């Protein structure tokens, strides 16, 4: 063997890593170990490996998920799954992830050596597996446009009810304000009955109900017209974004 080959062994059982080191170190391999997938990905970002061996059942990210990440970033790197839980479902997942081979526990020195040699002789798999996106993640991706459309439609549908609220409450507010102005004017007239402002204040108090009536008649129409315009604008924006 020419240049030394670098092997990464990922297993939460330290005995497995020691077994690979004992068998492969004398065969011209440099063996690096990792106890979990996250540590393995850190090692892979920092250096290149000629082959990755990973246990399938580990805390956190399992071996198949690790294989997907390895193949997504380095599709030329062979990945071999070590498993004591061989199931058809796991094998289908692993093959879809681009795994090169399987090793089933218990491991023997011959199995380790043959698997390493076999993985390195295989042509590099250049097909990058597609990472699956869960329905929740997909819905989160599509949320911004859906939220915008929903907001515009909701605003358009709510416009008549908002207009009704204007029609009910604005006249009352207007009448209350005008009654307060009239009351203030009356108090001022009590303090200055002989001043020229007396007639003006009396007139203001007398006309206050009529001004309030004008508020009651006109403001609901103005408020409703404004809200219909807002609703129509929202509908046009919804049609443009649809």
Backbone as a ProteinNet text record, in pm:
[ID]
protein_1_A
[PRIMARY]
XXXXXXXXXXXXXXXXXXXXXXXXXXXXXXXXXXXXXXXXXXXXXXXXXXXXXXXXXXXXXXXXXXXXXXXXXXXXXXXXXXXXXXXXXXXXXXXXXXXXXXXXXXXXXXXXXXXXXXXXXXXXXXXXXXXXXXXXXXXXXXXXXXXXXXXXXXXXXXXXXXXXXXXXXXXXXXXXXXXXXXXXXXXXXXXXXXXXXXXXXXXXXXXXXXXXXXXXXXXXXXXXXXXXXXXXXXXXXXXXXX
[TERTIARY]
85.1	0	88.6	59.9	142.3	116.9	48.5	17.1	-75.3	-58.3	-142	-287.2	-378.8	-521.7	-579.6	-667.9	-726	-868.3	-893.5	-1022.5	-1084.8	-1214.4	-1288.7	-1387.8	-1384.5	-1475.3	-1564.8	-1696.4	-1793	-1876.8	-1859.5	-1934.4	-1928.3	-2043.6	-2044.1	-1982.8	-1952	-1882.2	-1732.8	-1653.6	-1510.3	-1438.2	-1492.9	-1428.2	-1420.7	-1523.8	-1525.5	-1412.3	-1396.1	-1288.1	-1151.5	-1133.7	-1006.1	-981.4	-1086.9	-1072.2	-1024.6	-1081.3	-1038.1	-892.5	-855	-716.8	-620.3	-655.5	-566.9	-549	-654.8	-648.1	-585.9	-627.7	-590.3	-460.4	-421.3	-298.8	-177.6	-173.4	-60.9	-70.1	-182.4	-202.1	-181.6	-131.9	-103.2	-216.2	-308.9	-419.2	-396	-442.9	-449.2	-594.7	-619.7	-757.3	-789.4	-896.1	-948.4	-1085.7	-1116	-1245.1	-1328.5	-1459.5	-1554.7	-1665.5	-1715.9	-1816.3	-1958.9	-1980	-2115.1	-2106.9	-2221.2	-2225.2	-2179.1	-2214	-2174.7	-2023.4	-1960.3	-1814.4	-1754	-1817.1	-1767.8	-1774.9	-1884.8	-1898	-1794.2	-1761.3	-1655.7	-1521.5	-1492.1	-1368.1	-1364.7	-1478.4	-1484.5	-1465.9	-1515.7	-1494.3	-1347.3	-1274.8	-1136.3	-1037.3	-1071.3	-978	-1054	-981.6	-1038.5	-1013.7	-1113.6	-1100.4	-1125.7	-1056.2	-1072.4	-1194.5	-1238.5	-1356.6	-1408.6	-1540.6	-1604.9	-1684.6	-1655.4	-1733.7	-1818.6	-1948.9	-2035.2	-2136	-2153.8	-2258.8	-2393.5	-2494.5	-2625	-2706.8	-2686.9	-2768.8	-2680.6	-2700.1	-2623.2	-2716	-2679.7	-2760.1	-2761.2	-2875.4	-2885	-2898.6	-2812.6	-2814.9	-2768.1	-2845	-2804.3	-2710.1	-2663.8	-2564.6	-2613	-2740	-2793	-2797.7	-2841	-2842.5	-2701.2	-2606.4	-2467.3	-2421.2	-2456.7	-2419	-2477.8	-2601.3	-2663.1	-2583.1	-2540.2	-2462.8	-2325.9	-2261.9	-2131	-2143.3	-2243.3	-2259.8	-2302.5	-2375.1	-2416.3	-2297.5	-2197.7	-2081.8	-1962.7	-1946.8	-1834.4	-1883.9	-1949.6	-2010.3	-1908.8	-1782.5	-1678.7	-1629.3	-1667.7	-1619.1	-1705.4	-1648.9	-1727.8	-1771.9	-1894.4	-1948.4	-1996.1	-1948.8	-1987	-2063.8	-2180.6	-2264.9	-2228.2	-2205.1	-2184.4	-2315	-2371.1	-2501.6	-2514.6	-2578.7	-2622.2	-2772.7	-2834.3	-2979.9	-3018.8	-2974.8	-3000.7	-3147.1	-3211.7	-3350.9	-3361.1	-3463.2	-3482.9	-3503.6	-3574.5	-3600.1	-3470.2	-3382.9	-3254.6	-3169.5	-3172.2	-3092.3	-3143.6	-3275.3	-3332	-3291.1	-3301.6	-3260.9	-3113.1	-3031.4	-2887.1	-2849.5	-2910.3	-2880.2	-2923.8	-3038.3	-3084.7	-2989.2	-2922	-2826.2	-2693.2	-2671.7	-2546.9	-2442.7	-2485.1	-2391.8	-2328.3	-2198	-2124.8	-2145.5	-2152.3	-2155.6	-2210.6	-2235.5	-2282.4	-2186.2	-2164.9	-2091.6	-2180.4	-2197.6	-2286.6	-2205.2	-2239	-2171.8	-2213.2	-2126.4	-1992.9	-1889.1	-1792.3	-1689.7	-1568.2	-1506.7	-1382.1	-1272.9	-1145.4	-1036.1	-1043.5	-1079.8	-1088.8	-1198.2	-1313.4	-1422.6	-1380.1	-1311	-1268.1	-1171.6	-1071.7	-971.9	-1033.3	-1115.6	-1176.5	-1272.3	-1348.3	-1443.5	-1371.2	-1260.8	-1184	-1127.1	-1068.5	-1010.5	-1118.1	-1231.7	-1341.4	-1395.8	-1414.8	-1469.6	-1376.9	-1245.5	-1149.8	-1135.6	-1167.1	-1157.1	-1279.3	-1391.5	-1514.8	-1503	-1561.7	-1562.4	-1642.4	-1598.9	-1664.6	-1807.9	-1898.5	-2040.2	-2060.9	-2095.4	-2106.1	-2249.7	-2343	-2483	-2507.7	-2546.3	-2571.6	-2714.6	-2736.8	-2873.8	-2948.9	-3077.2	-3161.9	-3210.4	-3177.3	-3222.9	-3372.7	-3444.5	-3589.3	-3628.8	-3732.6	-3785.5	-3919.6	-3932.3	-4055.2	-4169.8	-4296	-4410.4	-4410.3	-4363.6	-4360	-4263.5	-4142.1	-4043.7	-4094.4	-4162.2	-4214.7	-4319.4	-4405.3	-4508.3	-4446.2	-4333.4	-4265.6	-4204.4	-4156.8	-4099.7	-4206.4	-4327.5	-4432.9	-4515	-4488	-4572	-4578	-4461.1	-4468.7	-4572.8	-4575.2	-4671.1	-4812.3	-4832.2	-4967.1	-5018.5	-4928.5	-4970.6	-5011.6	-4934.8	-4966.3	-5102.7	-5129.1	-5258.9	-5372.1	-5350.3	-5453.9	-5484.5	-5379.5	-5400.2	-5482.6	-5451.7	-5524.4	-5670.9	-5693.8	-5832.1	-5909.8	-5844.1	-5910.2	-5943.9	-5851.4	-5877.3	-5995.6	-6002.6	-6113.1	-6246.9	-6248	-6373.2	-6415.1	-6315.6	-6348.3	-6385.7	-6360.4	-6384.4	-6528.1	-6632	-6769.1	-6796.5	-6741.7	-6765	-6692.1	-6573.7	-6502.8	-6580.2	-6634.9	-6717.9	-6840.1	-6900	-7014.2	-6973.9	-6854.4	-6805.4	-6787.9	-6733.5	-6724.1	-6861.9	-6959.8	-7094.5	-7159.4	-7127.6	-7190.3	-7119.9	-6985.9	-6912.1	-6870.3	-6838.1	-6791.1	-6895.8	-7024.2	-7123.9	-7131.7	-7123.6	-7128.4	-7010.2	-6892.6	-6773.9	-6789.7	-6839.2	-6858.1	-6957.9	-7069.1	-7169	-7112.3	-7034.7	-6975.9	-6881.1	-6800.2	-6707.4	-6782	-6885.7	-6961.5	-7040	-7089	-7156.9	-7060	-6937	-6835	-6803.8	-6795.1	-6768.7	-6883.4	-7009.4	-7124	-7128.8	-7097.3	-7095.8	-6990.6	-6874.7	-6767.7	-6810.1	-6877.2	-6925.4	-7028.1	-7116.1	-7217.6	-7153	-7052	-6982.6	-6917.1	-6861	-6798.7	-6901.8	-7021.9	-7125.1	-7172.9	-7171	-7209.9	-7113	-6984.7	-6883.8	-6877.3	-6927.1	-6916.8	-7043.4	-7153.7	-7280.7	-7289.6	-7214.8	-7226.8	-7121.6	-7041.1	-6937.1	-6993.2	-6927.7	-6975.9	-6970	-6886.2	-6874.1	-6996.2	-7083	-7198.6	-7287.6	-7319.5	-7407.3	-7342.7	-7210.3	-7141	-7145.5	-7124.2	-7124	-7262.9	-7362.9	-7499.3	-7531.5	-7491.2	-7515.6	-7444.3	-7318.4	-7243.8	-7312.6	-7362.3	-7431.3	-7560.4	-7629.2	-7756.6	-7737.2	-7627.4	-7605.2	-7528.5	-7483.9	-7405.9	-7481.6	-7608.7	-7679.3	-7684.2	-7696.3	-7702.4	-7567	-7461.1	-7327	-7305.5	-7352.8	-7342.4	-7420.6	-7537	-7616.2	-7542.1	-7472	-7393.3	-7283.3	-7218.2	-7118.5	-7183.6	-7300	-7366.6	-7404.5	-7436.5	-7480.3	-7362.1	-7262.5	-7155.5	-7039.2	-6996.5	-6875	-6886.3	-6999.6	-7006.3	-6984.8	-7041.1	-7021.9	-6876.9	-6814.8	-6674	-6587.4	-6611.8	-6533.3	-6554.7	-6679.4	-6708.6	-6644.3	-6649.4	-6588.2	-6437.8	-6373.6	-6230.1	-6197.3	-6276.1	-6247.9	-6277.6	-6378.9	-6403.6	-6286.2	-6230	-6112.3	-5994.1	-5973.5	-5864.5	-5886.2	-6011.6	-6040.8	-6019	-6060.1	-6041.1	-5893.1	-5816.9	-5672	-5608.9	-5652.9	-5600.6	-5635.6	-5757.9	-5799.3	-5713.7	-5682.1	-5598.2	-5458.7	-5404.4	-5272.3	-5275.2	-5387.1	-5399.2	-5400.4	-5471.4	-5477.3	-5341.4	-5265.9	-5133.8	-5034.8	-5045.9	-4952.8	-4995.6	-5119.9	-5169.6	-5099.7
-118.7	0	123.6	225	342.7	439.5	553.4	653.8	595.4	645.3	596.6	638.9	545.5	572.1	611.9	712.2	764	711.2	653	589.8	658.9	688.2	743.5	638.8	606.7	508.4	582.3	575.5	646.5	543.6	537.6	441.3	486.9	483	523.3	417.2	302.1	196.4	207.6	246.5	268.2	140.4	25.2	-102.2	-119.1	-72.8	-86	-5.1	118.8	201.6	140.7	84.2	20.6	-101	-173.2	-290.4	-249.1	-143.9	-95.2	-48.7	22.2	69	-48.8	-148.2	-264	-339.8	-353.6	-432	-352.2	-224.8	-149.4	-70.6	-36.9	41.7	-32.8	-163.6	-243	-265.3	-228.1	-248.3	-119.6	-17.7	106.8	206.8	194.3	290	381.5	504.6	596	598.2	552.2	536.7	647.8	720.8	824.8	779.9	805.1	762.4	882.6	863.5	963	887.9	946.1	877.8	904.6	1006.7	1037.2	1107.7	1126.5	1181.8	1326.3	1404.7	1545.6	1560	1478.8	1480.3	1434.6	1336.9	1287.6	1396.1	1469.5	1575.6	1684.2	1711.5	1809.3	1759.4	1631	1572	1578.7	1552.8	1551.7	1691.6	1793.5	1931.1	1970.8	1913.5	1953.3	1876.1	1755.6	1675.5	1577.9	1527.7	1431.1	1288.7	1202.7	1061.1	978.6	865.6	777.1	687	661.1	580	609.7	605.3	629.9	505.3	453.2	344.1	404.3	376	433.2	330.1	329.1	246.8	305.8	222.7	272.5	324.9	270.4	309.5	384.1	517	601.4	705.9	758.9	868	988.3	1053	1168.9	1125.4	1178.3	1145.5	1002.6	922.4	784.2	773.6	651.3	631	663.6	637.3	666.9	817.7	891.8	1038.2	1092	1034.6	1075.5	1047	929.5	895.4	995.9	1039.5	1139	1268.1	1312.3	1436.3	1421.5	1307.4	1284.2	1286.3	1214.9	1207.2	1341.4	1422.4	1553.1	1646.4	1635.2	1724.8	1663	1528.5	1458.5	1328.9	1338.6	1219.2	1113.8	1149.6	1053.8	967.5	1000.9	927.7	805.3	683.6	563.2	563.9	520	507.5	364.9	301.5	164.2	165.4	101.5	95.9	-27.1	-3.4	-113	-129.5	-248.1	-263.3	-396.4	-389.2	-509.3	-517.5	-422.8	-414.2	-414.1	-514.8	-521.4	-545.3	-446.6	-461.1	-419	-466	-430.4	-280.1	-221.3	-77.2	2	-38.9	29.5	15.9	-101.9	-123.4	-38.6	-25.2	58.8	203.8	251.5	389.4	410.8	314.7	328.5	330.4	242.8	239	368.6	422.4	550.1	663	650.4	752.3	739.6	630.9	612.8	531.9	451.4	369.9	263.4	239.2	143.8	-0.9	-23.3	-161.9	-166.6	-291.2	-314.9	-411	-387.5	-482.5	-515.5	-644.1	-684	-736.9	-685.6	-730.7	-874.1	-949.9	-911.8	-906.5	-814.3	-793.3	-882.1	-925.2	-1001.7	-922.9	-946.8	-877.1	-894.4	-1012.6	-1037.5	-950.7	-938.4	-856.5	-710.6	-661.4	-521.5	-495.2	-582	-561.9	-574.6	-676.8	-696.9	-583.4	-534.4	-427	-298.5	-267.3	-147.4	-155.8	-270.1	-287.3	-280.8	-344.7	-346	-206.1	-127.3	8	97.1	79.4	163.9	125	0.5	-44.6	-5	22.9	56.6	194.1	213.9	347.8	444	568.1	669.4	689.4	695.2	720.2	871.4	921.2	1066.4	1115.9	1026.9	1068.8	1125	1249.8	1314.3	1286.7	1223	1193.7	1321	1317.6	1431.5	1418.2	1517.2	1514.1	1540.7	1454.3	1467	1583.6	1653.5	1765.4	1724.3	1739.2	1698	1790.6	1743.4	1830.3	1958.2	1950.9	2070.8	2172.8	2125.3	2216.1	2274.8	2193	2242.1	2349.7	2328.2	2428.1	2557.3	2546.5	2666.1	2743	2671.6	2739.4	2819.1	2764.9	2827.9	2926.6	2940.3	3022.2	3168.7	3237.6	3380.9	3421	3355.1	3392.1	3361.1	3244	3207.2	3306.4	3347.6	3442.2	3575.1	3619.4	3745.9	3739	3631.8	3617.2	3607.8	3530.1	3514.3	3647.1	3725.2	3854.2	3947.8	3951.3	4039.3	3998.5	3866.9	3819.2	3848.4	3823.6	3849.8	3997.8	4083.7	4227.6	4267.9	4209.3	4241.5	4196.2	4074.4	4022.2	4098.4	4147.1	4216.8	4362.2	4416	4558.3	4600.9	4525.1	4569.3	4574.2	4479.2	4477.5	4593	4625.1	4740.6	4868	4872.6	4988.6	5001.2	4886.6	4888.8	4941.4	4901	4951	5102.6	5151.2	5296.1	5360.2	5300.5	5357.2	5363.3	5266.3	5260.6	5350.9	5346	5411	5555.4	5585.3	5720.5	5828	5805	5908	5932.2	5827.3	5843.6	5924.3	5895.1	5970.8	6117.9	6139	6277.5	6352.8	6288.7	6354.2	6384.1	6290	6312.5	6431.8	6441.9	6553.9	6686.1	6686.4	6810.9	6849.4	6748.9	6779.4	6841.8	6791.1	6848	6991.8	7018	7154.8	7246.7	7195.5	7276.4	7304.8	7200.8	7221.1	7321.8	7312.9	7408.1	7550.9	7562	7694.5	7748.4	7659.5	7703	7752.3	7684.1	7728.4	7863.1	7881.4	8009.7	8121.7	8090.5	8193.6	8229.2	8135.3	8163.8	8260.2	8252.5	8339.7	8474.8	8484.1	8611.7	8637.2	8651.7	8670.2	8805.1	8904.6	9038.6	9068.6	8971.9	8993.6	8964.4	9019	8992.4	8845.2	8765.9	8622.9	8544.3	8606.4	8534.6	8481.2	8567.7	8524.9	8415.2	8429.5	8328	8190.9	8191.1	8064.7	8000.7	8086.1	8033.4	7971.1	8040.4	7987.6	7854.3	7847.2	7722.2	7608.7	7638.8	7535.7	7493.4	7588.9	7559.4	7473.4	7501.2	7427.8	7296.8	7271.9	7149.4	7022.3	7005.5	6882.7	6866	6980.6	6970.3	6929.6	6983.4	6943.5	6795.1	6752	6609.5	6524	6572.4	6497.5	6486.1	6594.1	6590.1	6484.8	6479.6	6374	6236.7	6219.9	6089.5	6045.9	6144.6	6110.3	6088.2	6176.4	6176.2	6083	6078.7	6002.8	5853.5	5787	5644.1	5619.2	5710.5	5692.6	5712.4	5812.9	5837.5	5720	5671.8	5559.6	5432.9	5406.2	5285.5	5293.7	5412.1	5429.3	5405	5456.3	5436.4	5288.6	5218.3	5077.7	4991.2	5028.9	4956.6	4974.4	5094.5	5120.2	5035.9	5026.9	4944.5	4797.7	4749.7	4610.9	4581.5	4675.6	4656.2	4653.6	4739.2	4741.2	4610.2	4557.3	4429.2	4316.2	4319.8	4217.2	4221.5	4342.6	4356.3	4302.3	4328.3	4275.9	4123.6	4067.8	3921.6	3861	3924.2	3872.1	3880.9	3987.2	4003	3902.3	3865.1	3767.4	3624.7	3602	3464.4	3401.4
0	0	0	-85.8	-96.4	17	-16.4	84.5	189.6	310.2	419.3	397.4	418.1	403.6	539.7	535.7	660.1	675.9	792.5	821.8	942.1	932.4	1045.8	1093.6	1223.2	1282.3	1382.1	1360.2	1444.6	1518.3	1650.4	1731.9	1876	1945.2	2085.8	2176.5	2120.8	2194	2163.4	2263.4	2241.9	2199.9	2236.3	2201.2	2049.5	1979.3	1833.4	1771.4	1817	1764.8	1791.6	1909.8	1943	1854.7	1822.9	1736.1	1597.3	1543.3	1411.8	1415.7	1522.9	1533.6	1541.4	1618.7	1636	1505.2	1426.9	1303.2	1188.8	1173.2	1053.6	1066.5	1189.1	1204.8	1150.2	1168.2	1116.7	966.2	905.3	760.7	681.2	745.8	674.9	675.2	770.3	782.4	902.4	889.5	1004	1050	1171.2	1220.2	1319	1292.2	1381.9	1429.6	1556.3	1611.3	1655.2	1655.7	1705.8	1777.7	1887	1968.7	1923.4	1839.4	1791.6	1657	1595.1	1459.7	1455.1	1557	1557.3	1565.6	1648.7	1655.7	1523.6	1459.6	1331.2	1223.8	1218.5	1118.8	1140.7	1265.2	1294.3	1239.9	1261.3	1210	1056.6	992.8	846.5	789.2	860.5	813.7	822.3	916	939	852.7	806.5	728.2	639.1	539.6	446.2	495.2	473.8	507.5	381.8	373.2	258.6	273.3	396.7	420.3	560.8	574.7	704.5	742.9	862.2	920.4	1031.8	1030.9	1134.4	1184	1316	1375.7	1335.3	1320.8	1277.6	1394.5	1513.5	1629.3	1727.9	1735.4	1826.3	1887	2001.5	2059.6	1966.4	1955.7	1867.7	1722.8	1637.1	1495	1473.1	1398.2	1376	1256.3	1229.4	1125.7	985.3	956.9	824	801.1	901.5	888.9	870.3	943.6	925.8	782.8	730.4	593.2	494.3	516.5	428.2	428.1	545.8	555.5	490.5	511.5	450.4	298.7	245.1	101	40.8	119	68.7	52.1	140.3	134.9	62.5	72.6	8.5	-54.6	-168.7	-229.5	-270.7	-281.3	-321.4	-204.5	-81.5	35.7	61.9	61	92.2	239.1	262.6	398.8	417.9	526.3	558.7	689.7	690.3	809.8	892.5	1022.7	1118.2	1195.1	1196.6	1260.9	1332	1446.1	1514.5	1510	1437.8	1428.5	1281	1210.8	1067.7	1036.1	976.4	932.9	787.1	721	580.8	565	659.9	652.3	661.5	756.1	770.6	644.5	583.9	463.5	347.9	336.3	230.6	251.7	374.2	405.8	376.1	416.7	398.6	250.8	172.4	29.2	-38.4	3.4	-52.4	-16.3	98.1	140.6	68.7	-5.3	-77.7	-3.9	93.9	171.4	81.5	100.9	16.5	59.8	191.2	238	379.5	429.2	565	634.5	762.4	846.9	965.6	991	1099.6	1217.4	1333.6	1456.1	1487.8	1557	1608.2	1497.4	1512.2	1410.5	1439.1	1332.4	1343.6	1272.3	1304	1233.9	1082.9	1036.6	893.3	829.9	898.6	846.4	834	936	935.4	820	806.7	702	562.7	541.8	410.8	374.7	473.8	446.4	408.6	477.7	445.2	304.2	270.8	137.4	29.9	57	-41.1	-64.2	44.1	31.7	-49.5	-31.5	-102.5	-249.7	-283.2	-422	-504.4	-436.7	-508.5	-572.5	-692	-752.5	-667.6	-667.6	-582.9	-627.6	-531.8	-560.9	-566.9	-682.6	-700.6	-697.4	-672.8	-663.8	-525	-519.7	-391.4	-349	-233.3	-191.5	-157.5	-184.3	-151.4	-8.6	74.8	213.8	216.7	284.2	289.1	378.3	337.4	414.5	472.2	603	669.2	630.5	643.8	612.8	694.1	820.3	905	847.8	807.1	749.8	618.8	536	409.6	432.4	532.3	560.4	609.1	684.3	732.1	617	514.4	399.2	324.9	317.5	240.3	321.3	447.6	535.4	494.9	458.5	435.6	330.9	212.4	109.4	153.6	219.3	263.5	366.8	457.5	560.2	496.7	395.6	329.9	262.7	190.1	123.2	224	330	431.4	498.8	526.3	591	502.7	372	280.8	268.2	258.1	246.9	375.1	489.5	617.8	632.7	588.1	596.4	509.5	389.3	299	357	413.4	470	594.5	670.5	795.4	772.7	652.2	627.3	658.1	614	646.3	797	871.4	1015.5	1084.1	1033.1	1088	1056.2	933.9	898.9	989.1	1022.2	1113	1250.6	1295.3	1423.7	1419.3	1306.2	1290.6	1298.5	1229.3	1224.1	1361.3	1447.7	1579.8	1679.7	1682.3	1790.8	1759	1633.2	1604	1632.3	1596.1	1631.4	1782.2	1859.1	2004.1	2053.7	1998.1	2037.9	1998.5	1872.8	1827.5	1914.9	1949.4	2035	2172.6	2226.8	2358.5	2356.5	2251	2240.7	2227.6	2146.6	2127.6	2252.8	2325.9	2452.3	2552	2548.9	2639.3	2599.9	2467.5	2421.9	2462	2444.5	2481.6	2630.7	2712.5	2857.5	2900	2836.1	2866.9	2830.9	2715.8	2673.8	2772.5	2823.2	2919.4	3047.4	3096.2	3216.2	3194.5	3075.3	3046.8	3043.5	2994.5	2989.6	3129.4	3221.6	3358.7	3424.3	3382.5	3443.8	3375	3253.1	3181.3	3100.3	3170.3	3102.2	3031.7	3084.1	3030.2	2924	2887.6	2786.4	2648.1	2543.2	2406.1	2370.2	2440.3	2406.2	2450.4	2529.9	2583.2	2470.8	2377.2	2268.5	2184.2	2162.4	2082.5	2150.4	2283.2	2356.5	2359.7	2377	2377.3	2241.8	2135	2001.3	1980.8	2031.5	2017.1	2091.5	2211.5	2288.8	2220.1	2160.1	2095	1970.3	1898.8	1774.1	1794	1915.2	1940.1	1900.1	1934.3	1890.8	1739.9	1667.1	1520.9	1462.1	1522.2	1477.5	1505.9	1623.9	1657.4	1559	1517.1	1419.7	1286.5	1249.1	1125.3	1135	1252.4	1275.5	1260.2	1321.7	1320.5	1179.8	1093.7	958.5	864.9	873	772.2	805.9	930.8	963.8	932.8	960.8	924.3	776	692.4	548.5	508.1	568.4	537.3	583.2	706.9	758.9	677.5	641.3	562.5	424.7	362.5	230.7	237.8	342.7	357.7	374.1	452.8	477.6	355.2	277.7	152.7	58.7	56.9	-28.2	17.3	148.8	201.4	165.8	180.8	147.4	-0.2	-87.5	-231.6	-266.8	-202.5	-226.1	-183.3	-67.5	-20.1	-115.7	-171.1	-266.9	-392.7	-440.7	-559.8	-533.3	-411.4	-377.6	-373.1	-321.4	-314.7	-454.7	-548.1	-684.6	-752.3	-721.9	-782.8	-732.4	-602.7	-546.1	-567	-610.7	-629.7	-749.7
[MASK]
++++++++++++++++++++++++++++++++++++++++++++++++++++++++++++++++++++++++++++++++++++++++++++++++++++++++++++++++++++++++++++++++++++++++++++++++++++++++++++++++++++++++++++++++++++++++++++++++++++++++++++++++++++++++++++++++++++++++++++++++++

